[in-house]
CSV table of C-alpha atoms in Angstrom, one decimal:
chain,number,residue,atom,x,y,z
A,1,UNK,CA,4.2,0.9,16.2
A,2,UNK,CA,6.5,3.9,15.9
A,3,UNK,CA,9.6,1.7,15.2
A,4,UNK,CA,7.7,-0.6,12.9
A,5,UNK,CA,6.3,2.1,10.6
A,6,UNK,CA,9.6,4.1,10.6
A,7,UNK,CA,11.7,1.1,9.5
A,8,UNK,CA,9.2,-0.3,7.0
A,9,UNK,CA,10.0,2.1,4.2
A,10,UNK,CA,13.7,1.5,4.6
A,11,UNK,CA,13.2,-2.3,4.6
A,12,UNK,CA,11.0,-2.1,1.5
A,13,UNK,CA,13.6,0.1,-0.4
A,14,UNK,CA,16.4,-2.3,0.5
A,15,UNK,CA,14.5,-5.4,-0.5
A,16,UNK,CA,13.5,-3.8,-3.8
A,17,UNK,CA,17.1,-3.1,-4.7
A,18,UNK,CA,18.0,-6.6,-3.7
A,19,UNK,CA,15.4,-8.1,-6.0
A,20,UNK,CA,16.6,-6.0,-8.9
A,21,UNK,CA,20.2,-6.8,-8.3
A,22,UNK,CA,19.3,-10.6,-8.2
A,23,UNK,CA,17.6,-10.6,-11.7
A,24,UNK,CA,14.1,-10.5,-10.4
A,25,UNK,CA,13.2,-8.3,-13.4
A,26,UNK,CA,15.0,-10.6,-15.8
A,27,UNK,CA,12.8,-13.6,-14.5
A,28,UNK,CA,9.7,-11.6,-15.0
A,29,UNK,CA,10.7,-10.9,-18.6
A,30,UNK,CA,11.4,-14.6,-19.3
A,31,UNK,CA,7.9,-15.5,-18.1
A,32,UNK,CA,6.5,-12.7,-20.2
A,33,UNK,CA,8.1,-14.1,-23.4
A,34,UNK,CA,5.8,-17.1,-23.4
A,35,UNK,CA,2.6,-15.8,-21.9
A,36,UNK,CA,-0.8,-17.1,-23.1
A,37,UNK,CA,-3.8,-14.8,-23.6
A,38,UNK,CA,-5.7,-16.8,-21.0
A,39,UNK,CA,-2.8,-16.4,-18.5
A,40,UNK,CA,-1.2,-13.5,-16.6
A,41,UNK,CA,2.0,-12.9,-14.8
A,42,UNK,CA,2.0,-12.7,-11.0
A,43,UNK,CA,4.4,-12.6,-8.1
A,44,UNK,CA,4.0,-15.8,-6.1
A,45,UNK,CA,5.0,-16.4,-2.5
A,46,UNK,CA,6.0,-20.0,-2.6
A,47,UNK,CA,6.5,-20.4,1.2
A,48,UNK,CA,7.2,-18.1,4.2
A,49,UNK,CA,10.8,-16.8,4.5
A,50,UNK,CA,13.1,-14.6,2.6
A,51,UNK,CA,13.1,-13.1,-0.9
A,52,UNK,CA,14.1,-16.5,-2.4
A,53,UNK,CA,10.4,-17.6,-1.7
A,54,UNK,CA,9.2,-15.0,-4.3
A,55,UNK,CA,8.8,-16.0,-7.9
A,56,UNK,CA,7.3,-14.4,-11.1
A,57,UNK,CA,5.1,-17.1,-12.7
A,58,UNK,CA,2.0,-17.5,-15.0
A,59,UNK,CA,-1.4,-17.9,-13.4
A,60,UNK,CA,-4.8,-18.4,-15.0
A,61,UNK,CA,-6.5,-15.1,-16.0
A,62,UNK,CA,-9.3,-14.3,-13.4
A,63,UNK,CA,-12.7,-13.3,-14.6
A,64,UNK,CA,-15.1,-11.0,-12.6
A,65,UNK,CA,-17.8,-12.7,-10.7
A,66,UNK,CA,-21.1,-11.2,-9.5
A,67,UNK,CA,-20.5,-7.8,-8.1
A,68,UNK,CA,-16.9,-7.7,-9.0
A,69,UNK,CA,-14.6,-5.5,-11.2
A,70,UNK,CA,-11.7,-6.8,-13.3
A,71,UNK,CA,-8.8,-4.5,-13.2
A,72,UNK,CA,-5.7,-4.3,-15.5
A,73,UNK,CA,-3.0,-3.5,-12.8
A,74,UNK,CA,-0.8,-0.5,-13.5
A,75,UNK,CA,0.8,-0.2,-10.0
A,76,UNK,CA,0.6,-2.0,-6.7
A,77,UNK,CA,1.5,-1.1,-3.2
A,78,UNK,CA,4.2,-2.6,-1.0
A,79,UNK,CA,3.5,-2.2,2.6
A,80,UNK,CA,4.9,-3.4,5.9
A,81,UNK,CA,2.1,-5.9,6.1
A,82,UNK,CA,3.2,-7.4,2.9
A,83,UNK,CA,6.7,-8.0,4.5
A,84,UNK,CA,5.0,-9.6,7.5
A,85,UNK,CA,2.9,-11.9,5.3
A,86,UNK,CA,6.1,-13.0,3.4
A,87,UNK,CA,7.7,-13.9,6.7
A,88,UNK,CA,4.5,-15.6,8.0
A,89,UNK,CA,4.4,-13.2,10.9
A,90,UNK,CA,0.6,-12.4,10.9
A,91,UNK,CA,-2.3,-14.0,12.5
A,92,UNK,CA,-3.8,-17.0,10.6
A,93,UNK,CA,-1.9,-16.5,7.3
A,94,UNK,CA,-3.2,-18.2,4.3
A,95,UNK,CA,-1.3,-21.3,3.1
A,96,UNK,CA,1.3,-20.7,0.3
A,97,UNK,CA,1.5,-20.6,-2.5
A,98,UNK,CA,-0.3,-17.2,-2.7
A,99,UNK,CA,-0.1,-13.9,-4.5
A,100,UNK,CA,0.7,-11.1,-2.1
A,101,UNK,CA,-0.5,-7.5,-2.1
A,102,UNK,CA,-3.6,-5.7,-0.7
A,103,UNK,CA,-3.8,-2.5,-2.8
A,104,UNK,CA,-3.4,-1.6,-6.5
A,105,UNK,CA,-4.4,0.9,-9.2
A,106,UNK,CA,-5.2,0.3,-12.8
A,107,UNK,CA,-7.9,0.3,-15.6
A,108,UNK,CA,-11.2,-1.3,-15.5
A,109,UNK,CA,-11.1,-4.2,-18.1
A,110,UNK,CA,-14.5,-5.8,-17.6
A,111,UNK,CA,-17.4,-5.8,-15.1
A,112,UNK,CA,-19.3,-8.7,-13.5
A,113,UNK,CA,-23.0,-9.2,-13.5
A,114,UNK,CA,-25.1,-6.7,-11.5
A,115,UNK,CA,-22.0,-4.5,-11.0
A,116,UNK,CA,-22.9,-0.8,-11.2
A,117,UNK,CA,-20.9,2.5,-11.0
A,118,UNK,CA,-18.0,1.7,-13.3
A,119,UNK,CA,-17.4,1.5,-17.0
A,120,UNK,CA,-14.6,-0.3,-19.0
A,121,UNK,CA,-11.6,2.2,-19.2
A,122,UNK,CA,-12.2,3.8,-15.9
A,123,UNK,CA,-9.0,4.7,-14.0
A,124,UNK,CA,-9.4,3.1,-10.5
A,125,UNK,CA,-7.7,2.3,-7.2
A,126,UNK,CA,-8.7,-0.7,-5.2
A,127,UNK,CA,-8.4,-2.9,-2.0
A,128,UNK,CA,-8.0,-6.5,-2.7
A,129,UNK,CA,-7.7,-9.4,-0.3
A,130,UNK,CA,-4.3,-10.6,-1.5
A,131,UNK,CA,-3.6,-11.0,-5.2
A,132,UNK,CA,-2.6,-7.4,-5.9
A,133,UNK,CA,0.9,-8.3,-7.2
A,134,UNK,CA,-0.5,-9.4,-10.5
A,135,UNK,CA,-1.2,-8.1,-13.9
A,136,UNK,CA,-5.0,-8.5,-13.4
A,137,UNK,CA,-7.1,-8.5,-10.3
A,138,UNK,CA,-10.9,-9.0,-9.6
A,139,UNK,CA,-12.3,-7.5,-6.5
A,140,UNK,CA,-15.8,-6.5,-5.2
A,141,UNK,CA,-17.1,-3.2,-6.5
A,142,UNK,CA,-17.4,-1.9,-2.9
A,143,UNK,CA,-13.6,-1.8,-2.6
A,144,UNK,CA,-13.0,0.0,-6.0
A,145,UNK,CA,-12.7,3.8,-6.2
A,146,UNK,CA,-12.3,6.2,-9.2
A,147,UNK,CA,-9.1,8.0,-9.4
A,148,UNK,CA,-8.9,11.8,-9.6
A,149,UNK,CA,-7.8,12.9,-13.0
A,150,UNK,CA,-4.5,14.4,-11.9
A,151,UNK,CA,-3.5,11.3,-9.7
A,152,UNK,CA,-0.9,9.0,-11.1
A,153,UNK,CA,-1.2,5.2,-10.9
A,154,UNK,CA,1.8,5.1,-8.6
A,155,UNK,CA,0.2,7.6,-6.2
A,156,UNK,CA,-3.1,5.8,-6.3
A,157,UNK,CA,-1.4,2.5,-5.5
A,158,UNK,CA,0.2,4.0,-2.4
A,159,UNK,CA,-2.9,5.9,-1.3
A,160,UNK,CA,-5.5,3.4,-0.1
A,161,UNK,CA,-4.1,1.5,2.9
A,162,UNK,CA,-2.2,4.5,4.3
A,163,UNK,CA,-4.8,7.2,4.0
A,164,UNK,CA,-7.8,5.0,5.1
A,165,UNK,CA,-5.7,4.0,8.2
A,166,UNK,CA,-4.8,7.6,8.9
A,167,UNK,CA,-8.4,8.8,8.4
A,168,UNK,CA,-9.7,6.2,10.7
A,169,UNK,CA,-7.3,6.9,13.5
A,170,UNK,CA,-8.0,10.7,13.3
A,171,UNK,CA,-11.6,11.0,12.7
A,172,UNK,CA,-13.2,7.7,13.8
A,173,UNK,CA,-11.0,7.0,16.9
A,174,UNK,CA,-9.4,10.3,18.0
A,175,UNK,CA,-12.4,12.5,16.8
A,176,UNK,CA,-10.0,15.3,15.7
A,177,UNK,CA,-11.4,18.8,16.0
A,178,UNK,CA,-10.4,22.4,15.6
A,179,UNK,CA,-7.6,23.6,17.9
A,180,UNK,CA,-6.4,20.1,19.0
A,181,UNK,CA,-2.8,18.9,19.1
A,182,UNK,CA,-1.6,15.5,17.5
A,183,UNK,CA,1.5,13.6,18.2
A,184,UNK,CA,2.6,11.6,15.1
A,185,UNK,CA,5.0,8.8,15.7
A,186,UNK,CA,6.9,7.8,12.6
A,187,UNK,CA,6.0,11.0,10.9
A,188,UNK,CA,8.4,10.1,8.1
A,189,UNK,CA,6.5,6.9,7.3
A,190,UNK,CA,3.6,6.6,4.8
A,191,UNK,CA,0.9,6.5,7.5
A,192,UNK,CA,2.6,9.2,9.4
A,193,UNK,CA,2.7,11.5,6.4
A,194,UNK,CA,-0.9,10.7,5.6
A,195,UNK,CA,-1.8,11.7,9.3
A,196,UNK,CA,0.0,15.0,9.0
A,197,UNK,CA,-1.6,15.9,5.7
A,198,UNK,CA,-5.1,15.0,6.9
A,199,UNK,CA,-4.5,17.2,10.1
A,200,UNK,CA,-4.0,20.2,7.7
A,201,UNK,CA,-7.7,19.8,6.7
A,202,UNK,CA,-8.8,20.8,10.2
A,203,UNK,CA,-8.2,24.5,11.3
A,204,UNK,CA,-5.6,25.2,13.9
A,205,UNK,CA,-4.3,21.7,14.6
A,206,UNK,CA,-0.8,21.5,16.0
A,207,UNK,CA,1.2,18.6,14.7
A,208,UNK,CA,4.2,17.2,16.6
A,209,UNK,CA,6.2,14.8,14.4
A,210,UNK,CA,8.6,12.2,15.6
A,211,UNK,CA,11.1,10.9,13.0
A,212,UNK,CA,14.7,9.9,12.4
A,213,UNK,CA,16.9,13.0,11.7
A,214,UNK,CA,17.5,11.8,8.1
A,215,UNK,CA,13.8,12.4,7.3
A,216,UNK,CA,13.5,15.8,8.9
A,217,UNK,CA,14.2,17.9,5.8
A,218,UNK,CA,11.6,15.9,3.7
A,219,UNK,CA,8.7,16.2,6.1
A,220,UNK,CA,9.5,19.6,7.9
A,221,UNK,CA,6.8,21.4,5.9
A,222,UNK,CA,4.0,18.9,6.9
A,223,UNK,CA,4.3,19.3,10.7
A,224,UNK,CA,4.3,22.1,13.2
A,225,UNK,CA,7.1,20.9,15.3
A,226,UNK,CA,9.5,18.0,14.5
A,227,UNK,CA,11.7,15.9,17.0
A,228,UNK,CA,14.4,13.3,16.7
A,229,UNK,CA,12.9,9.8,17.5
A,230,UNK,CA,16.2,8.9,19.4
A,231,UNK,CA,15.9,11.9,21.8
A,232,UNK,CA,13.7,12.4,24.9
A,233,UNK,CA,11.0,13.9,22.8
A,234,UNK,CA,8.4,13.5,25.6
A,235,UNK,CA,10.0,16.4,27.5
A,236,UNK,CA,10.6,18.4,24.4
A,237,UNK,CA,7.0,18.1,23.4
A,238,UNK,CA,5.8,19.2,26.9
């Protein structure tokens, strides 16, 4: 797990740069030029493999069903699980073509029948079962949350999966309490940073962070002690 989460941010950054360099944005703009009001743009995974399997195309605009919220997407998350999906390296993946993505943020555009707690115009973040990499998503109201006023759409899109995973590990599995010590593998990754920040909400928790040296400066303030992932950190921690 340590190596996976440490490398995922680097992989995502490299792949994003590659997509831009190879006119992925230009392709999206070409699709936008002929968009129909009943359609939306979406990133489609045509088949498992490399970046050449991703395309920006037009899809039918979804409408909210019973208990769903329709969201105009402002930002969506790119996580390691999305890279695994693209490669087909997850258990029982859905058959392509599919729209990737599991988290997003945006503005409530409409609401399905018997859906309560939200109004049109609300700024929200949401979990979705695939389909986040699109201009519009519909998802059950139970997985939609209002954003704090000072949170940006980009922050909200990167919040859900990382912080829920970190919260569950700390408080539902490890039962973190005052005075405990926590060893955080991949402290420079998104989940690792979320773990370190949540640890600060409990008094007198000592956080040992493991990360590549290149990330030490950026995360030094969020951990008590930091160690090089390539060193014998077990002995150093002891």
